[in-house]
XYZ file of C-alpha atoms in Angstrom:
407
model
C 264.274 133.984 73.523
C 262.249 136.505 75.265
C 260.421 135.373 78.249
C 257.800 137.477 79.768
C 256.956 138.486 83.419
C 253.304 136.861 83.047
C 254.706 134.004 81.988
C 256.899 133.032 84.471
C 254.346 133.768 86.668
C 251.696 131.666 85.291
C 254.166 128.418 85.104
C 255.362 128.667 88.423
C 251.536 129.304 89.794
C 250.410 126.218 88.074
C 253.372 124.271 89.116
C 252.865 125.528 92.935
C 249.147 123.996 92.115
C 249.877 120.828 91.165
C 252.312 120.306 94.172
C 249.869 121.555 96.182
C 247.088 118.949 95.321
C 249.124 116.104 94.966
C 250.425 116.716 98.831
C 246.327 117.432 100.038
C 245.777 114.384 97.953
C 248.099 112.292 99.705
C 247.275 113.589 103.105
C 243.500 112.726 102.311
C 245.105 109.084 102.118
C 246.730 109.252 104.909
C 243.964 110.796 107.093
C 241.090 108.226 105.336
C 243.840 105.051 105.222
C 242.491 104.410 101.627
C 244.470 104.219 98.717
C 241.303 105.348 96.465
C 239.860 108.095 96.892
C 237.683 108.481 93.353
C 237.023 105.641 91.165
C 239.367 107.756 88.658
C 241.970 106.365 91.059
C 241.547 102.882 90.358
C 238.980 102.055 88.211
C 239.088 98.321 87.866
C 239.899 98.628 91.628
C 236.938 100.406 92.350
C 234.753 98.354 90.500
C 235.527 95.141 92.365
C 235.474 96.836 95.701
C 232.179 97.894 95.174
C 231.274 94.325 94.344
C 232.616 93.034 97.181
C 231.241 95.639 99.052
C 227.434 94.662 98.371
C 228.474 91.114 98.976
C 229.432 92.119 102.721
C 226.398 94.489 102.966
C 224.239 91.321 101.562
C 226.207 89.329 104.489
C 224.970 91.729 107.213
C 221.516 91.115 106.190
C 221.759 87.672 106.152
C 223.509 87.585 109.588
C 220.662 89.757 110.710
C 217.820 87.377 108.811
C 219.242 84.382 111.166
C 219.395 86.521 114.155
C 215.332 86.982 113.477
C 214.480 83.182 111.673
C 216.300 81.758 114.952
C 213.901 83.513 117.037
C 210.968 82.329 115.041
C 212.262 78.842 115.178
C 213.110 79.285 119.195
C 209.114 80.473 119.514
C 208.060 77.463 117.249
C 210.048 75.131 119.188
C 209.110 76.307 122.540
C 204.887 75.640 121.194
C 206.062 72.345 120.186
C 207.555 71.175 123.253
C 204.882 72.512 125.294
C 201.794 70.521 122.806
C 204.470 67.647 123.445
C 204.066 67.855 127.252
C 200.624 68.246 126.993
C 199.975 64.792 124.492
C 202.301 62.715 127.025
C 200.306 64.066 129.967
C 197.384 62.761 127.832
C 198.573 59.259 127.392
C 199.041 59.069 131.011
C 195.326 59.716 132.239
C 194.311 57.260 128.828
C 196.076 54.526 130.721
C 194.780 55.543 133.747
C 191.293 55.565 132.457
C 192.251 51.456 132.015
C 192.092 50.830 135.323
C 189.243 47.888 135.705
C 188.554 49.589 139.331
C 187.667 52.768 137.988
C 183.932 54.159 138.730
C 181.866 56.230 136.026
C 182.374 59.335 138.743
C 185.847 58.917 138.527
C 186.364 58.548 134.503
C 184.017 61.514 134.570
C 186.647 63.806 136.728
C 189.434 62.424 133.869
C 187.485 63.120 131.138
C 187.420 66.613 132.770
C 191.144 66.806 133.323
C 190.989 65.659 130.111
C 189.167 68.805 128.853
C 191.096 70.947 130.181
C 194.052 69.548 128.356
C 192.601 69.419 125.184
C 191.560 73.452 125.759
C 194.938 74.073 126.766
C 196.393 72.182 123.275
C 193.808 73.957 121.489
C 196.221 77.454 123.087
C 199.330 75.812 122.005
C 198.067 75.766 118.358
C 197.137 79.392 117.952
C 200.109 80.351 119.628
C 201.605 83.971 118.818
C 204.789 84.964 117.783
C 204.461 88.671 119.694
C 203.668 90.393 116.530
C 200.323 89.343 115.692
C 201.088 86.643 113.898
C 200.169 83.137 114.104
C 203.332 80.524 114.323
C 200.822 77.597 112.821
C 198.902 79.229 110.571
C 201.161 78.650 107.261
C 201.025 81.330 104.837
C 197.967 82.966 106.617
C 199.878 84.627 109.480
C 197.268 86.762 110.679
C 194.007 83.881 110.781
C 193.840 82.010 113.994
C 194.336 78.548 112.882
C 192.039 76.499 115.231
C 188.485 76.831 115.961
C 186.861 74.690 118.287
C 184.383 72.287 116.897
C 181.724 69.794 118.335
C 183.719 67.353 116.953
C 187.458 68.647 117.797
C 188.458 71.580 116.084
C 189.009 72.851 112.849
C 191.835 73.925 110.843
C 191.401 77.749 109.219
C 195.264 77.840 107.755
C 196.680 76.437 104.537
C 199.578 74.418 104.212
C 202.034 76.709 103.276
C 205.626 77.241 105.697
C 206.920 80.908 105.838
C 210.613 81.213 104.730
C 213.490 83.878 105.169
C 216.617 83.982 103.213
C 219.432 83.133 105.250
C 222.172 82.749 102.690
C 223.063 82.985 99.105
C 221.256 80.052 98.386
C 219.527 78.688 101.424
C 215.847 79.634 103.068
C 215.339 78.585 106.448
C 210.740 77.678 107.213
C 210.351 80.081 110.016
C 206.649 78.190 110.741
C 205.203 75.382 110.699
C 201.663 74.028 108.969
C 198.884 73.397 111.741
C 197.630 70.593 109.284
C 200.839 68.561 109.372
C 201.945 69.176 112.996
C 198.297 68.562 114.499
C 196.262 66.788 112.068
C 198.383 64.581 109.433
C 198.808 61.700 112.664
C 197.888 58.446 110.987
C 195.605 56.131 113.230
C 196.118 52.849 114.538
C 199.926 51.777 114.322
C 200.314 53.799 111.401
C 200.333 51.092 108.348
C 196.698 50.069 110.035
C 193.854 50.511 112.325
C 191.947 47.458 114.292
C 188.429 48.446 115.866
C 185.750 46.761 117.323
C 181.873 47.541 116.106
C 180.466 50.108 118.571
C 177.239 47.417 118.302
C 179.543 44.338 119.649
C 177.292 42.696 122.735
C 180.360 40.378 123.577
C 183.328 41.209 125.458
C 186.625 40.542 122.898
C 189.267 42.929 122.834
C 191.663 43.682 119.553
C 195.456 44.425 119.905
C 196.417 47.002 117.629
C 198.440 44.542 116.084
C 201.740 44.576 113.540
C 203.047 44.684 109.986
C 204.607 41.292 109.547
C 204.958 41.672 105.226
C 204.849 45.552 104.596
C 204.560 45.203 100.911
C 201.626 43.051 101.289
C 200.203 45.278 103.941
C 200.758 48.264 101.804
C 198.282 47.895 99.815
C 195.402 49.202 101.625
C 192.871 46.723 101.804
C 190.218 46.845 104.033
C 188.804 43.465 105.657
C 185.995 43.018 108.401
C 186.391 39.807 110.753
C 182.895 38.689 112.168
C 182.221 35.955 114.792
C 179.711 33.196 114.537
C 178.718 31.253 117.607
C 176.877 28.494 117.267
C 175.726 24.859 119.105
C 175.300 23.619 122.571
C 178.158 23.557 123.832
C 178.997 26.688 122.009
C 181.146 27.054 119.442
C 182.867 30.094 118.494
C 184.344 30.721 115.018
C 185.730 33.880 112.613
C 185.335 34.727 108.997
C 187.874 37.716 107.420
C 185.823 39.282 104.548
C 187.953 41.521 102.167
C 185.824 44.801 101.763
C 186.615 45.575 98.139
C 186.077 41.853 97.380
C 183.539 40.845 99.660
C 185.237 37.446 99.783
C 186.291 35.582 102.335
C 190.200 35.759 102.697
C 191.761 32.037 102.088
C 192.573 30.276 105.211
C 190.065 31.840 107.028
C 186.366 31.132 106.617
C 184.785 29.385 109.466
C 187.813 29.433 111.524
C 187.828 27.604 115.173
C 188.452 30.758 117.609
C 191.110 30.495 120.107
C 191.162 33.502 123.074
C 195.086 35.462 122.339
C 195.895 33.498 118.942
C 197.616 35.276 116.241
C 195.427 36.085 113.463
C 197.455 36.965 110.125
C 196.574 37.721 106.749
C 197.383 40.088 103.743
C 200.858 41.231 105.334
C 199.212 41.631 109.074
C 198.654 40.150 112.339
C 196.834 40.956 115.002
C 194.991 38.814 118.026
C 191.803 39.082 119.596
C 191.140 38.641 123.414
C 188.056 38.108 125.336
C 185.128 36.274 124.439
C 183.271 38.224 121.567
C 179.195 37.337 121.054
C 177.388 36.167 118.043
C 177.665 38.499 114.924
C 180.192 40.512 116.640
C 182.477 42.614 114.169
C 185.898 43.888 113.955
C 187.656 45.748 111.217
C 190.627 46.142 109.694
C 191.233 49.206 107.699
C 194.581 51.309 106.409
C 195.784 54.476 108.427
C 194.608 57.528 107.848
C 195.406 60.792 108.753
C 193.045 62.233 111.785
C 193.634 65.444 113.609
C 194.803 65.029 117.594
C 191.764 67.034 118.551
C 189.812 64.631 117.278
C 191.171 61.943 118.811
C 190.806 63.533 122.302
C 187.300 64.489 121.880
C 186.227 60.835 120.943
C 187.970 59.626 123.857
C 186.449 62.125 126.148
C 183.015 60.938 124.750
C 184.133 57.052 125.734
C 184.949 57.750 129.399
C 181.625 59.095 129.837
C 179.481 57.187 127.979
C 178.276 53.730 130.144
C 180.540 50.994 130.733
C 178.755 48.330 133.003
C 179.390 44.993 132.692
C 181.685 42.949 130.788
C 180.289 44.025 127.468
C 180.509 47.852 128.396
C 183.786 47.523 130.070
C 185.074 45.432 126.264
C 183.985 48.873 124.482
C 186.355 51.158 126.588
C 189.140 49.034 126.448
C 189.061 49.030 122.751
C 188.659 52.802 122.548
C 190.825 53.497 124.904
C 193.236 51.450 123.158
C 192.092 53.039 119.738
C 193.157 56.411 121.783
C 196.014 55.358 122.847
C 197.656 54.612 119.519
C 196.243 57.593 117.523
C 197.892 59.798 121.180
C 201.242 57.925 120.139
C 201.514 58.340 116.928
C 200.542 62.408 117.188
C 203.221 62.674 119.828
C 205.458 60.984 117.395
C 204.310 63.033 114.101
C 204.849 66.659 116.595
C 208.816 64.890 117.641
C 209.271 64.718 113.753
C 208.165 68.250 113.681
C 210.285 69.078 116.847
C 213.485 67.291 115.623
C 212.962 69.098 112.123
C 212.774 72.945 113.593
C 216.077 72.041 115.690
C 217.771 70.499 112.757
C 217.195 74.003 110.850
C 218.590 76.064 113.976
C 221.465 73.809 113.965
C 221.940 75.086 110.251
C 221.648 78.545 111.285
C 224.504 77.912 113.705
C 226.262 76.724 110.854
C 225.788 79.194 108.622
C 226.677 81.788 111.299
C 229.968 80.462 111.470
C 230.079 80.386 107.240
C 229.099 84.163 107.305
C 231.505 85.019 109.648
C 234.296 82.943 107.672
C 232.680 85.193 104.821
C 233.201 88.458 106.411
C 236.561 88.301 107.203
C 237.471 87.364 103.561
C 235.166 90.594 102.451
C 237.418 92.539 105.100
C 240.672 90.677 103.753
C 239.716 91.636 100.325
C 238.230 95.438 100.604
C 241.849 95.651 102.431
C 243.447 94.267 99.545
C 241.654 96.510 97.039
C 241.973 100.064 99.009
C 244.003 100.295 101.984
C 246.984 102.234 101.749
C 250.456 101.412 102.229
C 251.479 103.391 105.077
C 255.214 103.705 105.001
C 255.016 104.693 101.463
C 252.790 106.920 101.670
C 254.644 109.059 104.614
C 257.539 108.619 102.358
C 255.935 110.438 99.361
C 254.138 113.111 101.947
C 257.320 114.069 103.220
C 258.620 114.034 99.760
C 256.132 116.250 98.319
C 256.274 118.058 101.476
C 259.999 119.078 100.160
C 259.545 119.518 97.070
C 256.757 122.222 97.248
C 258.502 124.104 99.825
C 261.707 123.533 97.519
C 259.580 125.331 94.621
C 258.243 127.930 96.562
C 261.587 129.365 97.487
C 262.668 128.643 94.173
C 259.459 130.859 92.740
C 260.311 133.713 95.875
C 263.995 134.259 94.823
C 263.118 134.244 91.001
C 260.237 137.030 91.201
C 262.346 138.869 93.617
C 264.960 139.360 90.753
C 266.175 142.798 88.589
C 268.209 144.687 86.585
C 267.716 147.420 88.437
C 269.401 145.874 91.523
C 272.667 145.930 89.538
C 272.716 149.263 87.919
């Protein structure tokens, strides 16, 4: 067999190739410390390393989505604590404002402290969160919630709660609704609501009273109680009246008064103090909700409106009172609010720690998939490394061969 010059030249050329690129390929490993270098490497490899890949970049994000949720929730906290300080400060001058040696100049100068709370609440609620954005606004981030009213204030936002993925399968509220942190606050001791008839001439005071059969008092009737008194020596007595009925409520028609008894009916109790005047009334109606600006306002408007004698003096306490509660239970709707934004950024501690757990499996895994083996891979470099110098002084002593060198 005849073998020509071009092809030996040709075969050994390609074979020099081929050793060549398998040695830059393996150096490429070594210098990159990955095992795949094209998907043609490893393609069902590749495929799941690309996976799990996105899954770490989708990790990041989240990681960086809690970083930016927690300081939304941090800002939304902060507003809540301070609107928290602000309603116990309130409840403080309220009781205050009891005080039976109290002047009309000096309720005036707490119903002006009293202003400047309520103006400094109002600044709580449209709080900011640095980007133009209002935290209590719900979904519309860029309308001021609050507007002041004659009444109180009004609420501009809807009741929406922004949210940001933090996880796979978990959204964290970044916000809270202005509606349910500053008006959803149900009056009176929040199954009911006692009040006394801004026309009472007599001078009885009504506890807020308490829910003896909550079933019973669950189902939101309304009753008014009205005083008769009658005869010489006077005699003072009490009909209940069930609104929707306009009956009187068994066991209590024409009943004999008694200053500090307990008067119960349809699951609740309550006593009345004082010593109330003919056709005096009091109702009894369910909770409902009533914004805290509200509340202050009206109780503004009661330390300066006259309180002489023992009638006028009757009227404060029972809206003072009336304040009191409805300051109580907002303080206690905003701690629900409060103890609900630190129960999410306890989560997003948790899930912090998750994600991190998360990552290093990713890592682990994208290891698993394409790092290289080092010591074999230095073993087949300096293999190679042999073998293609091996060839090339193979392919140098066969071209440098002739005939003519032995004639």
């Amino acid at each position: 067999m005849r073998i020509s010059t071009q092809s030996i030249y040709n075969n050994a050329t390609s074979q020099l190739n081929t050793l060549q690129s398998a040695l830059a390929r393996t150096q490429n490993q070594l210098s990159t410390n990955r095992r795949i270098l094209t998907p043609a490497d490893d393609p069902v490899a590749s495929a799941r390393a690309l996976e799990v890949s996105q899954s770490k970049e989708m990790n990041s994000q989240f990681a960086t989505n809690r970083a930016s949720a927690r300081s939304s929730l941090a800002m939304v906290e902060g507003a809540l604590q301070n609107a928290g300080d602000l309603l116990q400060d309130m409840q403080r001058l309220t009781v205050n404002a009891g005080n039976g040696a109290m002047q009309l100049q000096d309720r005036e100068a707490l119903a002006t402290e009293l202003e400047g709370r309520l103006e400094d609440l109002l600044g709580v609620a449209n709080s900011t969160d640095g980007a133009g954005g209002f935290l209590f606004s719900g979904y519309m981030a860029t309308t001021q919630p609050f507007t002041r009213t004659p009444g109180g204030a009004a609420y501009q936002g809807d009741q929406g709660q922004r949210q940001l993925q933090v996880g796979a399968s978990r959204k964290i509220p970044l916000s809270a609704s202005g509606a349910a942190v500053f008006e959803n606050n149900p009056t009176g001791n929040g199954v009911f609501q006692t009040q006394a008839d801004k026309a009472n001439k007599g001078a009885a005071i009504i506890s807020s009273g308490a829910v003896v059969d909550r079933p019973l008092a669950n189902q939101g009737r309304s009753y008014e109680l009205t005083f008769s008194v009658t005869g010489s020596p006077a005699v003072t007595t009490y009909t209940v009246v069930d609104s929707a009925t306009g009956t009187a409520v068994p066991g209590h028609d024409n009943q004999a008064y008694e200053p500090g008894k307990t008067i119960s009916f349809g699951g609740l109790s309550f006593d009345i103090k004082g010593e109330p005047a003919d056709a005096d009334v009091f109702t009894v109606e369910p909770s409902k909700k009533q914004s805290v600006f509200n509340t202050v306002t009206d109780l503004i408007a009661a330390l300066r409106a006259p309180s002489d004698g023992s009638t006028g003096k009757a009227a404060l306490t029972n809206q003072l009172n009336t304040a009191l509660d409805n300051l109580k239970s907002a303080h206690d709707n905003l701690l629900t609010v409060q103890a609900s934004v630190g129960a999410h950024m306890k989560e997003l501690d948790y899930l912090d720690s998750a994600g991190d757990d998360l990552d290093v499996q990713y890592a682990a895994t994208l290891g698993d998939l394409q790092d290289l083996d080092m010591v074999k891979a230095i073993s087949d470099f300096s293999m190679q490394q042999t073998t293609l110098q091996a060839a090339q002084m193979s392919f140098k002593t066969m071209s440098g061969l002739s005939l003519f060198n032995y004639l």
